[in-house]
PDB file of C-alpha atoms in Angstrom:
ATOM      1  CA  UNK A   1      -5.043  17.021 -22.395  1.00  0.00           C
ATOM      2  CA  UNK A   2      -6.711  20.305 -21.384  1.00  0.00           C
ATOM      3  CA  UNK A   3      -7.393  20.955 -17.702  1.00  0.00           C
ATOM      4  CA  UNK A   4     -10.957  20.906 -16.381  1.00  0.00           C
ATOM      5  CA  UNK A   5     -11.950  24.102 -14.630  1.00  0.00           C
ATOM      6  CA  UNK A   6     -12.610  23.604 -10.932  1.00  0.00           C
ATOM      7  CA  UNK A   7     -11.465  19.958 -10.670  1.00  0.00           C
ATOM      8  CA  UNK A   8      -8.065  18.380 -10.125  1.00  0.00           C
ATOM      9  CA  UNK A   9      -7.235  14.680  -9.766  1.00  0.00           C
ATOM     10  CA  UNK A  10      -4.245  12.601  -8.679  1.00  0.00           C
ATOM     11  CA  UNK A  11      -3.688   8.831  -8.518  1.00  0.00           C
ATOM     12  CA  UNK A  12      -2.279   7.827  -5.142  1.00  0.00           C
ATOM     13  CA  UNK A  13      -1.425   4.308  -3.979  1.00  0.00           C
ATOM     14  CA  UNK A  14      -1.847   4.030  -0.220  1.00  0.00           C
ATOM     15  CA  UNK A  15      -0.491   1.135   1.827  1.00  0.00           C
ATOM     16  CA  UNK A  16      -3.990  -0.324   2.027  1.00  0.00           C
ATOM     17  CA  UNK A  17      -4.268  -0.179  -1.777  1.00  0.00           C
ATOM     18  CA  UNK A  18      -1.019  -2.122  -2.150  1.00  0.00           C
ATOM     19  CA  UNK A  19      -2.388  -4.706   0.290  1.00  0.00           C
ATOM     20  CA  UNK A  20      -5.671  -5.068  -1.607  1.00  0.00           C
ATOM     21  CA  UNK A  21      -3.929  -5.007  -4.991  1.00  0.00           C
ATOM     22  CA  UNK A  22      -5.255  -3.748  -8.297  1.00  0.00           C
ATOM     23  CA  UNK A  23      -6.430  -0.346  -7.117  1.00  0.00           C
ATOM     24  CA  UNK A  24      -5.366   3.192  -6.294  1.00  0.00           C
ATOM     25  CA  UNK A  25      -7.113   6.206  -4.842  1.00  0.00           C
ATOM     26  CA  UNK A  26      -8.242   8.801  -7.328  1.00  0.00           C
ATOM     27  CA  UNK A  27      -7.798  11.900  -5.166  1.00  0.00           C
ATOM     28  CA  UNK A  28     -10.261  14.474  -6.485  1.00  0.00           C
ATOM     29  CA  UNK A  29     -10.227  18.111  -5.333  1.00  0.00           C
ATOM     30  CA  UNK A  30     -12.872  20.764  -5.904  1.00  0.00           C
ATOM     31  CA  UNK A  31     -10.664  23.720  -6.842  1.00  0.00           C
ATOM     32  CA  UNK A  32     -13.526  25.927  -7.998  1.00  0.00           C
ATOM     33  CA  UNK A  33     -16.208  27.953  -6.288  1.00  0.00           C
ATOM     34  CA  UNK A  34     -19.175  25.584  -6.703  1.00  0.00           C
ATOM     35  CA  UNK A  35     -20.062  22.221  -5.156  1.00  0.00           C
ATOM     36  CA  UNK A  36     -20.538  19.087  -7.250  1.00  0.00           C
ATOM     37  CA  UNK A  37     -21.117  15.364  -6.778  1.00  0.00           C
ATOM     38  CA  UNK A  38     -19.123  12.565  -8.394  1.00  0.00           C
ATOM     39  CA  UNK A  39     -21.274   9.515  -9.171  1.00  0.00           C
ATOM     40  CA  UNK A  40     -18.756   7.349 -11.044  1.00  0.00           C
ATOM     41  CA  UNK A  41     -15.008   7.113 -11.512  1.00  0.00           C
ATOM     42  CA  UNK A  42     -12.605   5.205 -13.750  1.00  0.00           C
ATOM     43  CA  UNK A  43      -8.951   5.397 -14.750  1.00  0.00           C
ATOM     44  CA  UNK A  44      -8.275   6.211 -18.389  1.00  0.00           C
ATOM     45  CA  UNK A  45      -4.657   5.330 -19.174  1.00  0.00           C
ATOM     46  CA  UNK A  46      -3.093   3.816 -22.305  1.00  0.00           C
ATOM     47  CA  UNK A  47      -0.910   1.608 -20.085  1.00  0.00           C
ATOM     48  CA  UNK A  48      -3.838  -0.160 -18.399  1.00  0.00           C
ATOM     49  CA  UNK A  49      -6.733  -2.118 -19.888  1.00  0.00           C
ATOM     50  CA  UNK A  50      -9.995  -0.191 -19.461  1.00  0.00           C
ATOM     51  CA  UNK A  51     -12.460  -1.199 -16.755  1.00  0.00           C
ATOM     52  CA  UNK A  52     -16.112  -0.230 -16.292  1.00  0.00           C
ATOM     53  CA  UNK A  53     -16.747   2.925 -14.315  1.00  0.00           C
ATOM     54  CA  UNK A  54     -17.067   2.385 -10.563  1.00  0.00           C
ATOM     55  CA  UNK A  55     -20.251   3.806  -9.045  1.00  0.00           C
ATOM     56  CA  UNK A  56     -19.561   6.228  -6.166  1.00  0.00           C
ATOM     57  CA  UNK A  57     -21.435   8.955  -4.310  1.00  0.00           C
ATOM     58  CA  UNK A  58     -19.032  11.693  -3.235  1.00  0.00           C
ATOM     59  CA  UNK A  59     -20.259  15.225  -2.598  1.00  0.00           C
ATOM     60  CA  UNK A  60     -17.605  17.949  -2.860  1.00  0.00           C
ATOM     61  CA  UNK A  61     -17.631  21.449  -1.426  1.00  0.00           C
ATOM     62  CA  UNK A  62     -15.221  24.104  -2.737  1.00  0.00           C
ATOM     63  CA  UNK A  63     -11.703  23.311  -1.524  1.00  0.00           C
ATOM     64  CA  UNK A  64     -12.600  19.764  -0.445  1.00  0.00           C
ATOM     65  CA  UNK A  65     -10.559  16.674  -1.359  1.00  0.00           C
ATOM     66  CA  UNK A  66     -11.989  13.138  -1.269  1.00  0.00           C
ATOM     67  CA  UNK A  67     -10.194   9.910  -2.184  1.00  0.00           C
ATOM     68  CA  UNK A  68     -12.128   7.522  -4.424  1.00  0.00           C
ATOM     69  CA  UNK A  69     -10.875   3.887  -4.384  1.00  0.00           C
ATOM     70  CA  UNK A  70     -10.590   2.978  -8.056  1.00  0.00           C
ATOM     71  CA  UNK A  71      -9.480  -0.303  -9.668  1.00  0.00           C
ATOM     72  CA  UNK A  72      -7.060  -0.345 -12.571  1.00  0.00           C
ATOM     73  CA  UNK A  73      -7.037  -2.879 -15.371  1.00  0.00           C
ATOM     74  CA  UNK A  74      -4.397  -5.281 -16.625  1.00  0.00           C
ATOM     75  CA  UNK A  75      -1.086  -3.582 -17.305  1.00  0.00           C
ATOM     76  CA  UNK A  76      -0.291  -3.074 -21.010  1.00  0.00           C
ATOM     77  CA  UNK A  77       3.497  -3.033 -21.255  1.00  0.00           C
ATOM     78  CA  UNK A  78       3.882  -1.807 -24.825  1.00  0.00           C
ATOM     79  CA  UNK A  79       2.192   1.475 -23.913  1.00  0.00           C
ATOM     80  CA  UNK A  80       3.106   4.163 -21.388  1.00  0.00           C
ATOM     81  CA  UNK A  81       0.963   4.831 -18.347  1.00  0.00           C
ATOM     82  CA  UNK A  82       0.787   8.554 -19.078  1.00  0.00           C
ATOM     83  CA  UNK A  83      -0.855  10.774 -20.119  1.00  0.00           C
ATOM     84  CA  UNK A  84      -3.668   9.547 -17.903  1.00  0.00           C
ATOM     85  CA  UNK A  85      -7.078  10.876 -16.974  1.00  0.00           C
ATOM     86  CA  UNK A  86      -9.720  10.300 -14.344  1.00  0.00           C
ATOM     87  CA  UNK A  87     -13.051   9.704 -16.055  1.00  0.00           C
ATOM     88  CA  UNK A  88     -15.624  11.233 -13.733  1.00  0.00           C
ATOM     89  CA  UNK A  89     -19.385  11.542 -13.937  1.00  0.00           C
ATOM     90  CA  UNK A  90     -20.054  14.895 -12.300  1.00  0.00           C
ATOM     91  CA  UNK A  91     -23.492  16.170 -11.234  1.00  0.00           C
ATOM     92  CA  UNK A  92     -23.867  19.907 -10.712  1.00  0.00           C
ATOM     93  CA  UNK A  93     -26.148  21.594  -8.126  1.00  0.00           C
ATOM     94  CA  UNK A  94     -28.885  22.122 -10.770  1.00  0.00           C
ATOM     95  CA  UNK A  95     -28.960  18.373 -11.450  1.00  0.00           C
ATOM     96  CA  UNK A  96     -27.130  18.532 -14.762  1.00  0.00           C
ATOM     97  CA  UNK A  97     -24.639  15.693 -15.241  1.00  0.00           C
ATOM     98  CA  UNK A  98     -21.662  15.237 -17.534  1.00  0.00           C
ATOM     99  CA  UNK A  99     -18.772  12.831 -18.057  1.00  0.00           C
ATOM    100  CA  UNK A 100     -15.403  14.562 -17.768  1.00  0.00           C
ATOM    101  CA  UNK A 101     -11.838  13.468 -18.512  1.00  0.00           C
ATOM    102  CA  UNK A 102      -9.811  15.195 -15.822  1.00  0.00           C
ATOM    103  CA  UNK A 103      -6.007  15.143 -16.286  1.00  0.00           C
ATOM    104  CA  UNK A 104      -4.613  12.702 -13.722  1.00  0.00           C
ATOM    105  CA  UNK A 105      -1.311  13.262 -11.934  1.00  0.00           C
ATOM    106  CA  UNK A 106      -0.132   9.675 -12.178  1.00  0.00           C
ATOM    107  CA  UNK A 107       3.327   9.238 -10.645  1.00  0.00           C
ATOM    108  CA  UNK A 108       2.187   6.296  -8.492  1.00  0.00           C
ATOM    109  CA  UNK A 109       0.341   4.723 -11.419  1.00  0.00           C
ATOM    110  CA  UNK A 110       3.462   5.042 -13.583  1.00  0.00           C
ATOM    111  CA  UNK A 111       5.524   3.336 -10.868  1.00  0.00           C
ATOM    112  CA  UNK A 112       3.050   0.442 -10.705  1.00  0.00           C
ATOM    113  CA  UNK A 113       3.250   0.128 -14.496  1.00  0.00           C
ATOM    114  CA  UNK A 114       7.070   0.180 -14.502  1.00  0.00           C
ATOM    115  CA  UNK A 115       7.382  -2.381 -11.682  1.00  0.00           C
ATOM    116  CA  UNK A 116       4.878  -4.749 -13.276  1.00  0.00           C
ATOM    117  CA  UNK A 117       6.469  -4.575 -16.725  1.00  0.00           C
ATOM    118  CA  UNK A 118       9.979  -4.877 -15.288  1.00  0.00           C
ATOM    119  CA  UNK A 119       8.990  -8.019 -13.411  1.00  0.00           C
ATOM    120  CA  UNK A 120       7.393  -9.513 -16.514  1.00  0.00           C
ATOM    121  CA  UNK A 121      10.515  -8.848 -18.569  1.00  0.00           C
ATOM    122  CA  UNK A 122      12.790 -10.428 -15.949  1.00  0.00           C
ATOM    123  CA  UNK A 123      10.588 -13.512 -15.554  1.00  0.00           C
ATOM    124  CA  UNK A 124      10.569 -13.929 -19.332  1.00  0.00           C
ATOM    125  CA  UNK A 125      14.306 -14.630 -19.025  1.00  0.00           C
ATOM    126  CA  UNK A 126      14.204 -16.849 -15.932  1.00  0.00           C
ATOM    127  CA  UNK A 127      11.182 -18.106 -14.041  1.00  0.00           C
ATOM    128  CA  UNK A 128      11.119 -18.312 -10.250  1.00  0.00           C
ATOM    129  CA  UNK A 129       9.649 -21.122  -8.139  1.00  0.00           C
ATOM    130  CA  UNK A 130       9.860 -22.350  -4.553  1.00  0.00           C
ATOM    131  CA  UNK A 131      10.214 -26.114  -4.098  1.00  0.00           C
ATOM    132  CA  UNK A 132      10.337 -28.578  -1.211  1.00  0.00           C
ATOM    133  CA  UNK A 133       8.915 -26.179   1.363  1.00  0.00           C
ATOM    134  CA  UNK A 134       8.262 -27.895   4.703  1.00  0.00           C
ATOM    135  CA  UNK A 135       8.207 -27.001   8.389  1.00  0.00           C
ATOM    136  CA  UNK A 136      11.481 -27.914  10.113  1.00  0.00           C
ATOM    137  CA  UNK A 137      11.300 -27.075  13.814  1.00  0.00           C
ATOM    138  CA  UNK A 138      10.657 -23.344  14.101  1.00  0.00           C
ATOM    139  CA  UNK A 139      11.395 -22.628  10.434  1.00  0.00           C
ATOM    140  CA  UNK A 140      10.047 -23.593   7.034  1.00  0.00           C
ATOM    141  CA  UNK A 141      12.817 -24.579   4.645  1.00  0.00           C
ATOM    142  CA  UNK A 142      12.939 -25.211   0.936  1.00  0.00           C
ATOM    143  CA  UNK A 143      14.664 -24.072  -2.232  1.00  0.00           C
ATOM    144  CA  UNK A 144      14.393 -21.013  -4.421  1.00  0.00           C
ATOM    145  CA  UNK A 145      14.797 -22.141  -8.037  1.00  0.00           C
ATOM    146  CA  UNK A 146      15.512 -20.032 -11.108  1.00  0.00           C
ATOM    147  CA  UNK A 147      14.919 -21.738 -14.443  1.00  0.00           C
ATOM    148  CA  UNK A 148      15.835 -20.161 -17.763  1.00  0.00           C
ATOM    149  CA  UNK A 149      12.675 -19.838 -19.808  1.00  0.00           C
ATOM    150  CA  UNK A 150      13.721 -18.368 -23.154  1.00  0.00           C
ATOM    151  CA  UNK A 151      16.568 -17.777 -25.569  1.00  0.00           C
ATOM    152  CA  UNK A 152      18.029 -14.844 -23.617  1.00  0.00           C
ATOM    153  CA  UNK A 153      21.314 -16.199 -22.229  1.00  0.00           C
ATOM    154  CA  UNK A 154      22.203 -13.238 -20.034  1.00  0.00           C
ATOM    155  CA  UNK A 155      23.117 -13.794 -16.404  1.00  0.00           C
ATOM    156  CA  UNK A 156      20.279 -13.393 -13.909  1.00  0.00           C
ATOM    157  CA  UNK A 157      21.080 -12.397 -10.327  1.00  0.00           C
ATOM    158  CA  UNK A 158      18.785 -12.814  -7.349  1.00  0.00           C
ATOM    159  CA  UNK A 159      19.894  -9.853  -5.252  1.00  0.00           C
ATOM    160  CA  UNK A 160      17.669 -10.048  -2.167  1.00  0.00           C
ATOM    161  CA  UNK A 161      14.593 -11.643  -0.614  1.00  0.00           C
ATOM    162  CA  UNK A 162      12.574  -9.474   1.748  1.00  0.00           C
ATOM    163  CA  UNK A 163      10.345 -10.745   4.521  1.00  0.00           C
ATOM    164  CA  UNK A 164       7.209  -9.016   5.753  1.00  0.00           C
ATOM    165  CA  UNK A 165       5.552  -8.043   9.019  1.00  0.00           C
ATOM    166  CA  UNK A 166       4.842 -11.666   9.936  1.00  0.00           C
ATOM    167  CA  UNK A 167       7.662 -13.718   8.410  1.00  0.00           C
ATOM    168  CA  UNK A 168      11.417 -13.296   8.189  1.00  0.00           C
ATOM    169  CA  UNK A 169      13.468 -14.834   5.393  1.00  0.00           C
ATOM    170  CA  UNK A 170      16.961 -16.212   5.081  1.00  0.00           C
ATOM    171  CA  UNK A 171      18.891 -17.032   1.909  1.00  0.00           C
ATOM    172  CA  UNK A 172      22.524 -16.818   0.799  1.00  0.00           C
ATOM    173  CA  UNK A 173      22.090 -13.923  -1.614  1.00  0.00           C
ATOM    174  CA  UNK A 174      23.041 -12.469  -4.022  1.00  0.00           C
ATOM    175  CA  UNK A 175      23.384 -15.534  -6.244  1.00  0.00           C
ATOM    176  CA  UNK A 176      23.654 -15.610 -10.030  1.00  0.00           C
ATOM    177  CA  UNK A 177      22.274 -17.863 -12.716  1.00  0.00           C
ATOM    178  CA  UNK A 178      25.350 -17.625 -14.897  1.00  0.00           C
ATOM    179  CA  UNK A 179      25.239 -16.739 -18.561  1.00  0.00           C
ATOM    180  CA  UNK A 180      23.896 -19.707 -20.501  1.00  0.00           C
ATOM    181  CA  UNK A 181      23.217 -21.838 -17.390  1.00  0.00           C
ATOM    182  CA  UNK A 182      19.846 -23.597 -17.267  1.00  0.00           C
ATOM    183  CA  UNK A 183      18.954 -23.361 -13.582  1.00  0.00           C
ATOM    184  CA  UNK A 184      20.010 -22.164 -10.140  1.00  0.00           C
ATOM    185  CA  UNK A 185      18.929 -23.534  -6.765  1.00  0.00           C
ATOM    186  CA  UNK A 186      19.315 -21.570  -3.523  1.00  0.00           C
ATOM    187  CA  UNK A 187      18.286 -22.857  -0.065  1.00  0.00           C
ATOM    188  CA  UNK A 188      15.707 -20.588   1.552  1.00  0.00           C
ATOM    189  CA  UNK A 189      14.310 -20.362   5.073  1.00  0.00           C
ATOM    190  CA  UNK A 190      11.230 -18.684   6.483  1.00  0.00           C
ATOM    191  CA  UNK A 191      10.910 -17.887  10.193  1.00  0.00           C
ATOM    192  CA  UNK A 192       8.361 -16.032  12.308  1.00  0.00           C
ATOM    193  CA  UNK A 193       9.172 -12.342  12.688  1.00  0.00           C
ATOM    194  CA  UNK A 194       6.255 -11.754  15.061  1.00  0.00           C
ATOM    195  CA  UNK A 195       3.881 -13.973  16.999  1.00  0.00           C
ATOM    196  CA  UNK A 196       1.788 -11.381  18.840  1.00  0.00           C
ATOM    197  CA  UNK A 197      -1.996 -11.583  18.337  1.00  0.00           C
ATOM    198  CA  UNK A 198      -2.153  -8.088  16.822  1.00  0.00           C
ATOM    199  CA  UNK A 199       0.262  -8.965  14.007  1.00  0.00           C
ATOM    200  CA  UNK A 200      -1.406 -12.308  13.358  1.00  0.00           C
ATOM    201  CA  UNK A 201      -4.840 -10.705  13.133  1.00  0.00           C
ATOM    202  CA  UNK A 202      -4.027  -7.513  11.258  1.00  0.00           C
ATOM    203  CA  UNK A 203      -1.434  -8.505   8.648  1.00  0.00           C
ATOM    204  CA  UNK A 204      -2.834  -7.748   5.178  1.00  0.00           C
ATOM    205  CA  UNK A 205      -0.411  -9.671   2.927  1.00  0.00           C
ATOM    206  CA  UNK A 206       1.167 -12.468   4.965  1.00  0.00           C
ATOM    207  CA  UNK A 207       2.384 -14.368   1.916  1.00  0.00           C
ATOM    208  CA  UNK A 208       3.841 -11.505  -0.090  1.00  0.00           C
ATOM    209  CA  UNK A 209       7.649 -11.571  -0.300  1.00  0.00           C
ATOM    210  CA  UNK A 210       9.633  -9.304  -2.609  1.00  0.00           C
ATOM    211  CA  UNK A 211      12.493 -10.785  -4.595  1.00  0.00           C
ATOM    212  CA  UNK A 212      15.098  -8.535  -6.224  1.00  0.00           C
ATOM    213  CA  UNK A 213      16.049  -9.758  -9.723  1.00  0.00           C
ATOM    214  CA  UNK A 214      18.662  -8.293 -12.059  1.00  0.00           C
ATOM    215  CA  UNK A 215      19.047  -9.429 -15.664  1.00  0.00           C
ATOM    216  CA  UNK A 216      22.493  -8.754 -17.114  1.00  0.00           C
ATOM    217  CA  UNK A 217      23.394  -5.095 -16.590  1.00  0.00           C
ATOM    218  CA  UNK A 218      19.768  -3.994 -16.314  1.00  0.00           C
ATOM    219  CA  UNK A 219      18.522  -2.354 -13.135  1.00  0.00           C
ATOM    220  CA  UNK A 220      17.192  -4.599 -10.386  1.00  0.00           C
ATOM    221  CA  UNK A 221      13.428  -5.084 -10.455  1.00  0.00           C
ATOM    222  CA  UNK A 222      11.121  -6.240  -7.623  1.00  0.00           C
ATOM    223  CA  UNK A 223       9.299  -9.510  -8.254  1.00  0.00           C
ATOM    224  CA  UNK A 224       6.625 -11.062  -6.053  1.00  0.00           C
ATOM    225  CA  UNK A 225       7.806 -14.469  -4.872  1.00  0.00           C
ATOM    226  CA  UNK A 226       5.307 -16.974  -6.322  1.00  0.00           C
ATOM    227  CA  UNK A 227       3.809 -19.249  -3.668  1.00  0.00           C
ATOM    228  CA  UNK A 228       1.195 -21.875  -4.428  1.00  0.00           C
ATOM    229  CA  UNK A 229      -1.639 -22.505  -1.977  1.00  0.00           C
ATOM    230  CA  UNK A 230       0.070 -25.632  -0.603  1.00  0.00           C
ATOM    231  CA  UNK A 231       3.168 -23.568   0.180  1.00  0.00           C
ATOM    232  CA  UNK A 232       1.071 -20.898   1.870  1.00  0.00           C
ATOM    233  CA  UNK A 233      -0.462 -23.669   3.950  1.00  0.00           C
ATOM    234  CA  UNK A 234       3.049 -24.645   5.066  1.00  0.00           C
ATOM    235  CA  UNK A 235       3.741 -21.100   6.202  1.00  0.00           C
ATOM    236  CA  UNK A 236       0.389 -21.030   8.001  1.00  0.00           C
ATOM    237  CA  UNK A 237       1.384 -24.246   9.791  1.00  0.00           C
ATOM    238  CA  UNK A 238       4.642 -22.568  10.822  1.00  0.00           C
ATOM    239  CA  UNK A 239       2.633 -20.195  13.013  1.00  0.00           C
ATOM    240  CA  UNK A 240       1.537 -23.154  15.165  1.00  0.00           C
ATOM    241  CA  UNK A 241       5.032 -24.621  15.214  1.00  0.00           C
ATOM    242  CA  UNK A 242       6.869 -21.430  16.142  1.00  0.00           C
ATOM    243  CA  UNK A 243       4.328 -19.350  18.082  1.00  0.00           C
ATOM    244  CA  UNK A 244       3.185 -21.785  20.771  1.00  0.00           C
TER     245      UNK A 244
END
């Protein structure tokens, strides 16, 4: 993809983007000698389903960089994320407008694609659920259950379960769903990591917990622990039980 004179673009996932989900910043820089205005932006990548252009109003001076929050579409795992482009509608000082495909430095976008497709592949071998979650004193306890979902008989190892700013986790890991076994059940516990008002008010993803999963000899992949609304309600109730 040929470069576009005077414009460079990079996809960057900030912490706030990860919290919101489904978006990155398209970091556009005016590398030329003339100002311009960007009035719409979209990500053009074979590894993501296309979305309509997002309307923006960002005026650039020479040398200026502005981040444009930009959603990305559903991940397409049988295609690579790169080469990628930022599709920009650019208006010049004389009022002339044009749609440009600016080569997009997409390391963060490629990582999102790889993590999403790795998780899908692992969960196609063994699904993950949480069962029996209930508040027990100052903890919420239940079971982490792996259930084989297809014909792939390889061993599946749960390597780790990470807490977040608000909640800590406890589980006897790593544990392995042995080759050919149908299911694995592991007791799991959630506790409060923080009870201060700032953490309770500002946490962006209170119910996001990362599970490490390894299928056979493949590399470990991060998987979001699936929690239904009723289970999130249990964790919400834990705040009252443990943070009095």
